[in-house]
Short mmCIF file of C-alpha atoms and ligand atoms in Angstrom, two decimals:
data_model
loop_
_atom_site.label_atom_id
_atom_site.label_comp_id
_atom_site.label_asym_id
_atom_site.label_seq_id
_atom_site.Cartn_x
_atom_site.Cartn_y
_atom_site.Cartn_z
CA MET A 1 53.44 17.15 -22.57
CA ARG A 2 51.24 15.39 -20.53
CA THR A 3 49.38 16.03 -17.18
CA PRO A 4 49.72 15.91 -13.87
CA VAL A 5 48.46 12.32 -12.47
CA PRO A 6 45.94 12.68 -11.43
CA GLY A 7 45.21 15.25 -13.27
CA PRO A 8 43.27 18.37 -12.41
CA ILE A 9 39.39 16.11 -14.09
CA GLY A 10 40.69 12.59 -12.69
CA ARG A 11 41.12 14.29 -9.21
CA GLN A 12 37.84 15.14 -8.75
CA TYR A 13 36.78 11.45 -9.91
CA LEU A 14 38.85 9.87 -7.25
CA ALA A 15 38.08 12.42 -4.91
CA ARG A 16 33.72 11.00 -5.35
CA GLN A 17 34.85 7.85 -5.20
CA ILE A 18 36.30 8.07 -1.87
CA GLU A 19 33.98 9.88 -0.57
CA ARG A 20 31.16 7.07 -1.39
CA GLU A 21 33.02 3.88 -2.40
CA SER A 22 33.84 0.98 0.44
CA ASN A 23 37.16 1.58 2.07
CA ALA A 24 38.04 -1.85 0.19
CA ARG A 25 38.60 -0.37 -3.31
CA SER A 26 42.16 -1.44 -3.97
CA TYR A 27 43.14 -0.50 -7.40
CA PRO A 28 42.72 3.10 -7.34
CA ARG A 29 44.50 3.42 -4.83
CA ARG A 30 47.84 2.37 -6.16
CA LEU A 31 46.37 2.99 -10.09
CA PRO A 32 44.73 7.15 -9.32
CA ILE A 33 43.20 6.95 -12.96
CA ALA A 34 40.24 7.64 -13.93
CA VAL A 35 39.65 6.20 -17.25
CA ARG A 36 37.64 7.72 -20.55
CA ARG A 37 38.10 5.29 -22.73
CA ALA A 38 40.00 2.51 -24.05
CA GLU A 39 40.98 0.65 -27.53
CA GLY A 40 42.93 -2.04 -27.81
CA THR A 41 46.45 -2.21 -24.97
CA LEU A 42 45.94 1.64 -25.20
CA VAL A 43 44.11 3.69 -22.05
CA GLU A 44 42.57 7.51 -21.87
CA ASP A 45 42.05 8.50 -18.81
CA VAL A 46 39.78 11.95 -18.36
CA ASP A 47 42.33 14.11 -18.51
CA GLY A 48 43.50 13.47 -22.20
CA ASN A 49 47.09 11.24 -21.22
CA VAL A 50 47.21 8.20 -22.44
CA TYR A 51 49.08 4.58 -21.52
CA LEU A 52 50.41 1.46 -22.37
CA ASP A 53 47.72 -0.96 -20.32
CA PHE A 54 49.91 -4.16 -19.17
CA LEU A 55 47.41 -5.02 -16.31
CA SER A 56 44.41 -5.91 -19.59
CA GLY A 57 41.79 -5.72 -16.76
CA ALA A 58 43.89 -8.30 -13.73
CA GLY A 59 44.20 -10.42 -17.03
CA VAL A 60 40.40 -10.98 -18.31
CA LEU A 61 41.19 -8.39 -21.57
CA SER A 62 43.13 -11.13 -23.39
CA LEU A 63 42.57 -9.07 -26.62
CA GLY A 64 43.14 -5.69 -25.52
CA HIS A 65 39.90 -3.40 -24.98
CA ASN A 66 37.28 -3.76 -27.26
CA HIS A 67 37.90 -5.60 -29.89
CA PRO A 68 36.23 -4.42 -33.31
CA ASP A 69 35.47 -8.76 -33.70
CA VAL A 70 34.03 -9.38 -30.18
CA VAL A 71 32.42 -6.30 -30.41
CA ALA A 72 30.89 -6.80 -33.07
CA ALA A 73 29.46 -10.69 -31.75
CA VAL A 74 28.30 -8.71 -28.78
CA THR A 75 26.07 -6.00 -30.18
CA ARG A 76 24.71 -8.49 -32.31
CA GLN A 77 23.74 -10.92 -29.25
CA LEU A 78 22.57 -7.70 -27.35
CA SER A 79 19.44 -7.49 -29.86
CA VAL A 80 18.89 -11.51 -29.78
CA PHE A 81 19.18 -12.80 -26.01
CA THR A 82 20.98 -12.00 -23.18
CA HIS A 83 20.22 -13.97 -20.22
CA GLY A 84 19.03 -17.27 -20.50
CA LEU A 85 19.97 -19.15 -16.58
CA ASP A 86 20.90 -22.18 -17.64
CA LEU A 87 19.10 -22.64 -20.58
CA PRO A 88 20.83 -24.42 -23.76
CA THR A 89 20.92 -21.48 -26.32
CA PRO A 90 22.48 -22.02 -30.36
CA VAL A 91 25.22 -19.24 -27.71
CA LYS A 92 25.71 -20.97 -25.73
CA ASP A 93 25.94 -24.74 -27.26
CA ARG A 94 28.82 -22.85 -29.19
CA PHE A 95 30.71 -21.99 -26.26
CA THR A 96 30.63 -24.86 -25.10
CA GLU A 97 31.83 -26.76 -28.42
CA LEU A 98 34.59 -24.37 -28.46
CA GLN A 99 35.53 -24.63 -25.15
CA LEU A 100 35.87 -28.44 -25.51
CA GLU A 101 37.60 -28.44 -28.81
CA MET A 102 40.54 -26.12 -26.66
CA LEU A 103 41.34 -28.52 -24.43
CA PRO A 104 44.07 -31.10 -25.31
CA GLU A 105 42.75 -33.74 -27.32
CA ALA A 106 42.90 -36.78 -25.06
CA MET A 107 40.70 -34.68 -22.53
CA ARG A 108 37.94 -33.26 -24.70
CA ARG A 109 35.42 -36.52 -24.69
CA ARG A 110 36.34 -37.04 -21.00
CA MET A 111 35.23 -33.57 -19.37
CA LYS A 112 31.80 -31.89 -18.83
CA VAL A 113 31.48 -28.42 -18.66
CA HIS A 114 29.32 -26.85 -15.86
CA PHE A 115 28.52 -23.26 -15.40
CA CYS A 116 29.18 -21.25 -12.92
CA GLY A 117 28.08 -17.95 -11.32
CA PRO A 118 30.56 -15.38 -13.63
CA THR A 119 33.76 -15.02 -10.81
CA GLY A 120 37.00 -16.40 -10.24
CA ALA A 121 36.02 -17.57 -7.00
CA ASN A 122 32.64 -19.12 -7.34
CA GLY A 123 34.45 -20.78 -9.84
CA VAL A 124 36.88 -22.61 -7.11
CA GLU A 125 33.82 -22.81 -4.70
CA ALA A 126 32.36 -25.08 -7.50
CA ALA A 127 35.13 -26.88 -7.65
CA ILE A 128 36.15 -27.52 -4.21
CA LYS A 129 31.92 -28.70 -4.47
CA LEU A 130 32.38 -30.67 -6.74
CA CYS A 131 35.13 -32.66 -5.75
CA LYS A 132 34.08 -33.08 -1.84
CA ILE A 133 30.75 -34.21 -3.21
CA ALA A 134 32.28 -36.96 -6.23
CA THR A 135 34.72 -38.61 -2.95
CA GLY A 136 32.65 -38.28 0.00
CA ARG A 137 35.74 -36.62 1.63
CA ASP A 138 36.01 -32.63 3.11
CA ASN A 139 39.90 -32.14 3.14
CA ILE A 140 41.42 -29.84 0.23
CA VAL A 141 45.19 -29.08 0.24
CA ALA A 142 46.32 -26.56 -1.38
CA PHE A 143 49.77 -25.16 -1.80
CA GLN A 144 51.50 -21.53 0.09
CA GLY A 145 51.24 -17.92 -1.94
CA GLY A 146 48.24 -19.40 -4.11
CA PHE A 147 44.99 -17.02 -4.93
CA HIS A 148 41.50 -18.73 -5.01
CA GLY A 149 39.03 -15.62 -5.14
CA SER A 150 37.61 -13.37 -1.89
CA THR A 151 34.16 -15.77 -1.15
CA ALA A 152 34.77 -17.65 2.26
CA GLY A 153 36.16 -20.42 0.42
CA ALA A 154 38.15 -19.43 -2.18
CA MET A 155 40.01 -17.59 0.63
CA ALA A 156 40.36 -20.35 2.80
CA VAL A 157 42.09 -22.02 0.39
CA THR A 158 44.08 -18.75 0.23
CA GLY A 159 47.71 -18.44 1.26
CA ASN A 160 47.56 -14.58 1.61
CA ARG A 161 46.85 -13.98 5.66
CA GLU A 162 46.09 -10.77 4.90
CA ALA A 163 42.48 -11.49 2.80
CA ARG A 164 40.34 -12.90 5.95
CA ALA A 165 42.08 -11.09 8.30
CA GLY A 166 39.59 -10.09 10.56
CA VAL A 167 37.37 -12.76 9.05
CA GLY A 168 38.53 -16.05 9.98
CA ASN A 169 38.52 -19.69 8.72
CA GLY A 170 35.98 -19.98 6.44
CA MET A 171 36.22 -23.66 5.37
CA PRO A 172 38.40 -26.24 7.81
CA GLY A 173 39.93 -28.81 7.05
CA VAL A 174 42.30 -27.17 4.14
CA HIS A 175 46.08 -28.18 4.96
CA PHE A 176 48.73 -25.37 2.57
CA PHE A 177 51.73 -27.23 1.39
CA PRO A 178 55.20 -25.71 0.56
CA PHE A 179 54.94 -24.52 -3.69
CA SER A 180 58.32 -24.77 -5.85
CA SER A 181 58.46 -21.42 -4.49
CA CYS A 182 62.65 -21.26 -5.34
CA LEU A 183 63.90 -17.72 -5.00
CA ARG A 184 62.34 -17.86 -1.32
CA CYS A 185 62.45 -22.07 -1.18
CA PRO A 186 59.69 -22.79 1.65
CA LEU A 187 62.40 -25.56 3.03
CA GLY A 188 65.06 -23.93 2.98
CA LEU A 189 66.34 -25.82 0.32
CA GLN A 190 68.94 -24.51 -3.10
CA PRO A 191 66.88 -24.65 -6.06
CA ASP A 192 70.42 -26.54 -8.41
CA SER A 193 70.96 -29.37 -5.33
CA CYS A 194 67.28 -29.96 -4.69
CA GLU A 195 64.96 -33.25 -5.09
CA THR A 196 61.99 -31.26 -5.37
CA ASN A 197 61.71 -31.94 -1.78
CA CYS A 198 58.39 -29.49 -1.79
CA ALA A 199 56.73 -32.41 -3.57
CA THR A 200 58.12 -35.22 -1.72
CA TYR A 201 57.24 -33.60 1.11
CA LEU A 202 53.45 -34.22 0.15
CA GLU A 203 53.85 -36.99 -1.09
CA ARG A 204 55.02 -38.35 2.46
CA SER A 205 52.55 -36.55 4.37
CA LEU A 206 49.68 -37.50 2.54
CA ALA A 207 51.24 -41.35 3.18
CA ASP A 208 51.90 -40.61 6.42
CA SER A 209 48.95 -42.16 8.77
CA HIS A 210 50.64 -39.62 11.42
CA GLY A 211 50.70 -37.15 9.13
CA GLY A 212 47.60 -35.20 10.42
CA VAL A 213 46.72 -34.70 7.50
CA GLU A 214 43.09 -36.88 6.20
CA LYS A 215 43.02 -38.01 2.46
CA PRO A 216 41.76 -35.26 0.94
CA ALA A 217 38.50 -34.29 -1.74
CA ALA A 218 41.70 -32.69 -3.72
CA VAL A 219 44.56 -31.03 -4.42
CA LEU A 220 43.79 -26.72 -5.50
CA LEU A 221 47.37 -25.83 -7.35
CA GLU A 222 47.31 -22.41 -9.06
CA LEU A 223 50.11 -23.42 -12.05
CA VAL A 224 51.52 -20.29 -12.28
CA GLN A 225 50.93 -18.04 -9.49
CA GLY A 226 49.12 -15.26 -10.04
CA GLU A 227 48.71 -12.45 -7.23
CA GLY A 228 51.00 -14.32 -5.27
CA GLY A 229 53.37 -12.76 -7.66
CA SER A 230 53.55 -14.36 -11.08
CA VAL A 231 55.45 -17.42 -9.49
CA PRO A 232 55.22 -20.51 -11.89
CA ALA A 233 54.89 -23.92 -10.26
CA THR A 234 58.41 -25.88 -11.72
CA PRO A 235 57.85 -28.31 -14.43
CA ARG A 236 59.30 -31.41 -11.90
CA PHE A 237 56.84 -30.13 -9.22
CA ALA A 238 53.43 -30.31 -10.98
CA ARG A 239 54.32 -33.56 -12.94
CA ARG A 240 55.48 -34.87 -9.43
CA VAL A 241 51.87 -33.05 -7.72
CA ARG A 242 49.98 -34.70 -10.27
CA GLU A 243 51.51 -38.28 -9.83
CA ILE A 244 51.22 -37.81 -6.29
CA THR A 245 47.43 -37.44 -6.58
CA ALA A 246 46.43 -39.34 -9.07
CA ARG A 247 48.30 -43.04 -7.90
CA ALA A 248 46.75 -41.60 -4.79
CA GLY A 249 42.98 -41.77 -6.58
CA ILE A 250 43.48 -37.48 -5.56
CA PRO A 251 41.70 -34.86 -7.88
CA LEU A 252 43.28 -32.53 -9.04
CA ILE A 253 41.92 -28.92 -9.58
CA VAL A 254 43.66 -26.42 -11.12
CA ASP A 255 42.96 -22.93 -10.94
CA GLU A 256 43.40 -21.53 -14.75
CA VAL A 257 41.33 -17.90 -13.80
CA GLN A 258 44.11 -15.70 -14.24
CA THR A 259 46.54 -18.30 -16.57
CA GLY A 260 43.41 -19.70 -18.45
CA CYS A 261 42.42 -18.96 -21.90
CA GLY A 262 46.49 -17.93 -23.55
CA ARG A 263 47.83 -16.05 -21.18
CA THR A 264 51.33 -18.25 -20.75
CA GLY A 265 51.50 -18.85 -24.27
CA THR A 266 48.75 -22.61 -24.36
CA TRP A 267 45.29 -22.62 -24.57
CA PHE A 268 45.72 -23.65 -20.39
CA ALA A 269 49.10 -24.04 -18.64
CA PHE A 270 48.78 -27.17 -17.75
CA GLU A 271 49.53 -27.42 -21.06
CA GLY A 272 52.63 -26.54 -21.01
CA TYR A 273 53.18 -28.83 -17.86
CA GLY A 274 53.04 -32.01 -20.14
CA ILE A 275 50.14 -32.51 -17.48
CA GLU A 276 46.56 -33.05 -17.21
CA PRO A 277 44.76 -32.31 -14.32
CA ASP A 278 40.43 -33.29 -13.12
CA VAL A 279 39.25 -30.50 -12.98
CA VAL A 280 40.21 -27.38 -14.81
CA VAL A 281 38.45 -23.42 -13.90
CA ALA A 282 38.41 -21.13 -15.95
CA SER A 283 37.26 -17.43 -16.06
CA LYS A 284 38.62 -13.89 -16.79
CA ALA A 285 39.18 -13.85 -20.57
CA LEU A 286 36.49 -16.24 -21.81
CA SER A 287 34.47 -13.94 -22.73
CA GLY A 288 37.75 -11.79 -24.94
CA ILE A 289 36.13 -9.07 -23.05
CA GLY A 290 35.61 -8.50 -19.75
CA LEU A 291 31.53 -9.56 -19.66
CA PRO A 292 31.64 -11.97 -16.59
CA VAL A 293 32.30 -15.44 -17.05
CA ALA A 294 33.41 -18.50 -14.97
CA ILE A 295 33.47 -22.77 -15.89
CA LEU A 296 34.26 -25.74 -14.83
CA LEU A 297 36.09 -28.75 -17.02
CA TYR A 298 35.85 -31.61 -15.70
CA ASP A 299 36.66 -35.30 -15.47
CA ARG A 300 32.89 -37.40 -15.69
CA ALA A 301 33.76 -39.51 -13.32
CA LEU A 302 33.56 -36.76 -10.34
CA ASP A 303 30.48 -35.80 -11.87
CA LYS A 304 28.20 -36.93 -9.07
CA TRP A 305 26.56 -34.02 -7.76
CA ALA A 306 22.96 -33.78 -7.53
CA PRO A 307 20.64 -31.57 -9.64
CA GLY A 308 20.69 -27.85 -8.32
CA ALA A 309 23.94 -28.44 -6.43
CA HIS A 310 25.77 -25.24 -7.45
CA ILE A 311 23.62 -23.16 -8.88
CA GLY A 312 23.22 -19.14 -9.80
CA THR A 313 21.44 -16.55 -11.25
CA PHE A 314 24.00 -15.31 -13.57
CA ARG A 315 25.21 -18.50 -14.92
CA GLY A 316 23.57 -17.91 -18.36
CA ASN A 317 25.18 -14.55 -20.04
CA GLN A 318 24.43 -14.62 -23.54
CA LEU A 319 26.22 -11.55 -24.15
CA ALA A 320 29.94 -13.46 -22.09
CA PHE A 321 29.25 -16.44 -25.16
CA ALA A 322 29.81 -14.68 -27.71
CA GLY A 323 31.99 -12.71 -26.98
CA GLY A 324 33.80 -15.66 -26.02
CA VAL A 325 33.37 -17.38 -29.39
CA ALA A 326 34.20 -14.67 -31.17
CA ALA A 327 37.45 -14.67 -28.79
CA ILE A 328 37.95 -17.93 -29.40
CA GLU A 329 37.73 -17.44 -34.24
CA VAL A 330 40.24 -14.32 -33.28
CA VAL A 331 43.09 -16.69 -32.16
CA ARG A 332 42.73 -19.33 -34.00
CA ARG A 333 42.85 -16.72 -37.69
CA ASP A 334 45.53 -14.53 -35.97
CA ASN A 335 47.17 -17.41 -33.79
CA VAL A 336 47.32 -14.90 -31.22
CA LEU A 337 48.99 -17.63 -29.23
CA LEU A 338 52.25 -17.78 -31.43
CA ASN A 339 52.24 -13.65 -30.48
CA VAL A 340 51.88 -14.92 -26.42
CA ARG A 341 54.58 -16.83 -27.36
CA GLU A 342 57.54 -14.30 -29.09
CA ARG A 343 55.87 -10.94 -27.51
CA ALA A 344 56.89 -12.97 -23.98
CA ALA A 345 59.83 -13.34 -24.79
CA GLN A 346 60.56 -9.60 -26.05
CA LEU A 347 59.61 -9.05 -22.87
CA ARG A 348 61.78 -11.12 -20.38
CA GLN A 349 64.89 -9.82 -22.12
CA ARG A 350 64.13 -6.71 -21.53
CA LEU A 351 63.47 -7.24 -18.16
CA GLU A 352 66.28 -9.67 -17.69
CA ARG A 353 68.52 -6.31 -18.95
CA ILE A 354 67.11 -4.21 -16.51
CA GLY A 355 67.94 -6.59 -14.42
CA LYS A 356 70.97 -6.51 -14.86
CA ARG A 357 71.33 -2.50 -14.92
CA SER A 358 69.80 -2.40 -11.03
CA ARG A 359 70.66 -3.99 -7.87
CA TRP A 360 67.16 -4.10 -6.38
CA VAL A 361 66.35 -6.51 -8.96
CA ALA A 362 66.26 -10.14 -7.39
CA ASP A 363 63.71 -11.63 -10.09
CA VAL A 364 62.67 -11.80 -13.12
CA ARG A 365 59.94 -14.98 -13.81
CA GLY A 366 56.86 -15.94 -14.75
CA ALA A 367 55.02 -17.57 -18.08
CA GLY A 368 54.17 -15.90 -21.98
CA LEU A 369 52.93 -12.36 -21.09
CA LEU A 370 52.19 -13.37 -16.93
CA LEU A 371 55.67 -12.28 -15.89
CA GLY A 372 57.40 -10.67 -12.84
CA MET A 373 60.23 -8.55 -11.11
CA GLU A 374 60.43 -8.90 -7.93
CA LEU A 375 62.63 -5.92 -6.37
CA ALA A 376 64.49 -6.20 -2.73
CA ASP A 377 66.71 -3.55 -1.00
CA PRO A 378 69.96 -4.67 -2.67
CA ASP A 379 72.16 -3.78 0.62
CA ASN A 380 69.65 -6.54 3.12
CA GLY A 381 67.63 -8.65 1.02
CA ALA A 382 64.36 -7.05 2.89
CA ASP A 383 61.62 -7.26 0.77
CA GLY A 384 61.57 -4.57 -2.44
CA ALA A 385 57.34 -3.42 -1.94
CA GLN A 386 58.14 0.31 -0.71
CA PHE A 387 60.44 0.56 -3.73
CA ALA A 388 58.31 -0.91 -6.12
CA ARG A 389 55.14 1.46 -5.57
CA ALA A 390 57.96 3.94 -6.34
CA VAL A 391 58.61 2.07 -9.22
CA GLN A 392 55.29 1.55 -10.08
CA GLY A 393 54.12 4.91 -8.81
CA ALA A 394 57.08 6.59 -11.94
CA ALA A 395 56.04 4.06 -14.70
CA LEU A 396 52.56 4.93 -14.10
CA ARG A 397 53.15 8.55 -14.61
CA ASN A 398 55.94 8.03 -17.64
CA GLY A 399 52.48 6.24 -19.12
CA LEU A 400 52.42 2.46 -18.16
CA ILE A 401 50.21 1.09 -16.09
CA LEU A 402 51.04 -2.20 -13.85
CA GLU A 403 50.35 -3.92 -10.83
CA VAL A 404 52.49 -4.34 -8.43
CA GLY A 405 51.64 -8.09 -6.28
CA GLY A 406 53.39 -11.17 -4.40
CA ARG A 407 54.56 -11.16 -0.79
CA SER A 408 54.62 -7.07 0.93
CA ASP A 409 53.64 -6.96 -3.16
CA ALA A 410 57.79 -6.09 -3.41
CA THR A 411 56.91 -7.85 -7.13
CA LEU A 412 55.79 -5.51 -10.56
CA ARG A 413 53.40 -7.62 -12.36
CA PHE A 414 53.40 -7.82 -15.91
CA MET A 415 50.38 -8.41 -18.41
CA PRO A 416 50.09 -7.18 -21.30
CA PRO A 417 46.90 -8.39 -23.36
CA LEU A 418 48.05 -11.40 -25.20
CA THR A 419 47.31 -9.02 -29.31
CA VAL A 420 50.40 -6.69 -27.60
CA THR A 421 52.78 -5.25 -30.69
CA GLN A 422 56.48 -5.53 -30.66
CA VAL A 423 56.52 -1.76 -30.88
CA GLU A 424 53.75 -1.75 -27.28
CA VAL A 425 56.07 -3.97 -25.68
CA ASP A 426 59.57 -2.29 -26.79
CA THR A 427 57.68 1.22 -25.60
CA ALA A 428 56.65 -0.65 -22.13
CA ALA A 429 59.82 -1.68 -21.95
CA SER A 430 61.75 1.87 -22.38
CA LEU A 431 59.27 2.88 -19.64
CA LEU A 432 60.12 1.11 -17.35
CA GLU A 433 64.14 2.27 -17.90
CA GLN A 434 62.64 5.94 -17.28
CA ALA A 435 60.67 5.09 -13.97
CA PHE A 436 63.68 2.41 -13.03
CA ARG A 437 65.86 5.72 -13.95
CA GLU A 438 63.64 7.94 -11.39
CA VAL A 439 63.83 5.81 -8.91
CA ASP A 440 67.03 4.47 -8.07
CA PRO A 441 70.23 6.35 -8.08
CA GLY A 442 71.83 3.08 -8.84
CA PHE A 443 70.06 2.50 -12.22
CA ALA A 444 73.30 2.09 -14.29
CA PRO A 445 73.09 3.21 -18.43
CA ALA A 446 72.63 1.32 -20.56
CA LEU A 447 75.09 -1.56 -21.94
CA ASP A 448 74.40 -1.52 -25.07
CA SER A 449 71.86 0.49 -27.97
CA SER A 450 69.19 -1.64 -28.23
CA SER A 451 68.54 -2.29 -24.37
CA SER A 452 67.28 2.15 -24.34
CA GLY A 453 65.37 1.87 -27.22
CA THR A 454 62.67 4.04 -28.30
CA ALA A 455 62.20 7.39 -28.41
CA ALA A 456 59.00 6.94 -25.82
CA SER A 457 62.31 6.31 -22.71
CA ASP A 458 63.63 9.48 -23.60
CA GLY A 459 60.12 11.70 -25.08
N1 LIG B 501 41.95 -17.73 -9.26
C1 LIG B 501 42.80 -16.61 -9.65
C2 LIG B 501 43.65 -18.20 -10.00
C3 LIG B 501 42.84 -15.45 -9.57
O1 LIG B 501 43.66 -15.02 -10.02
C4 LIG B 501 41.56 -14.95 -9.12
C5 LIG B 501 41.43 -12.76 -8.95
N2 LIG B 501 42.38 -12.58 -8.90
C6 LIG B 501 40.41 -15.78 -8.49
C7 LIG B 501 40.45 -16.66 -8.71
C8 LIG B 501 39.70 -15.45 -8.40
O2 LIG B 501 38.65 -14.26 -9.19
P1 LIG B 501 36.98 -13.50 -9.08
O3 LIG B 501 37.47 -12.02 -8.73
O4 LIG B 501 36.90 -12.52 -10.01
O5 LIG B 501 36.70 -14.26 -8.39
#
C-alpha cells in the first residue's frame, strides 16, 4: 500500500526546502518527493514509496543509480587522489584515452580534448569561445527549440525565451534559425512535401549579402532537442546543416550534453546521423554516476586558443574520471548500447499504443531512450500543458517518475537509465496507462491484452 505522494515525512522535507531554498528551485515543484535512496532504476522516497525513475537525474545516471562497478571504481579513487586541476594523472589519462576511443575511428586522431568547468553550460561556453578565437568571428547561429544551459552565453543561444526572462541579452550576435521540428513546422510546411526548407533557409541566409547574418564563428546544434521536448532533427536536416557549414568553413558544434554517452543508441547522437561535427560538448552521463565533469572534443585545427583561455578550478574531478572509466567498461562489457536500442523500440511501441487510445496524444517521437509524447487538446489543438502536468502527477502517485518539457511543458519525457530492463519498461508503460486512465475520461480500453501489461498496472 503506497502512502500519499508526498508522504508525511516527505512533506516535512519539502516544507523546510520551501522555507530555506531559492524560489528558482525547479524539480520538486512538479515531482514533490524527498529521496532516501536509490538503486538501478528504482528510487525510494523518505516515506518508503518506491518509484521507477524515468528521469535518471535529467539523463545523468546512464547506468542507473549507484552502479556497483562504478561505485567500486569511485570508492577506490577516493583514497588515492581526488582533485587535480588539469594536471595529468593515471586515471585522467585513461579517461581521456577512452573518450577518444569512443569516437568513430575517422575522428579519433583529428580530435583533442579540453576539460571544462564541470557543467554542460560551461562546456557550451567553452565551445563558443574556442570557435570564436579560432575563426576570429563573433556571431553564433543556434536553432529554435534548442537548450544549452543557464549561464549568460548558454542562455543566449537557448531558444526558450522564458529561460532568460528578466536577464536580457547575455551575448550579442546570436541568430536563431528554424529546426526541423515537423509537428509544428516553423515555416508552416508539411513534412511529406517540404524539401527541408529549414536547412535551405539557413543556407540562403548565410549566402545572402543582404541577409543581415554575418558569417558566424560556429553553428550550434542539439541533434535531439532534449529540454525542447525530445525532438530529433530529421536526418536530412542534420546532414544538410553539416554540408552547409562544411562548405562555408563554419565549425559545427554539436551539444551532446543530453544525447551523449549512449542515450540515443550510439555513443554520440551524431553517429546515428552519419555526420562528423567539428566540436562535441559532452557532460551529463560522462561519469556514469552523477559526478560533475564536462569536456569538449574538438578538431585540432581549432586549437588556437591561448594557455589558460578556458580555466576553472573544478576541471580535475578524479572521482568523475574513475567513474567514467568504469562506466565505459560497463557499456562495452554489457553491450549497453544494444539494450538502449531494444528497450527504446519496446518503449516506443508501448507509447504509440497509448497514443492510439488517448485523443490527447499528438506525437510520439525521439531517439533511443530519449523519447517524448506531446499532448494537445483534441478539440482545439491547444497545448496540453495542464493535461501533461496531470499525467505526470498521476504517474508519480502510481510510482513512475517522469519529466515534462518542450514548448509549454506539454511533452512527457522518457529518459530511463540505459540499463533499464524489459520488465521495467513494461511496468513503466503500464503505470503510464494507469495515469492516463485516471486523468483522461476518454481513454479507450486496450485493443489487445499485450498492451495492458503487467500486474503493476492493475495493482
Ligand atoms: N545542453 C543540453 C543539451 C542540456 O540538456 C543541458 C542541461 N539540461 C545543458 C546543456 C546544460 O547543462 P548543465 O545543466 O549541466 O549546465
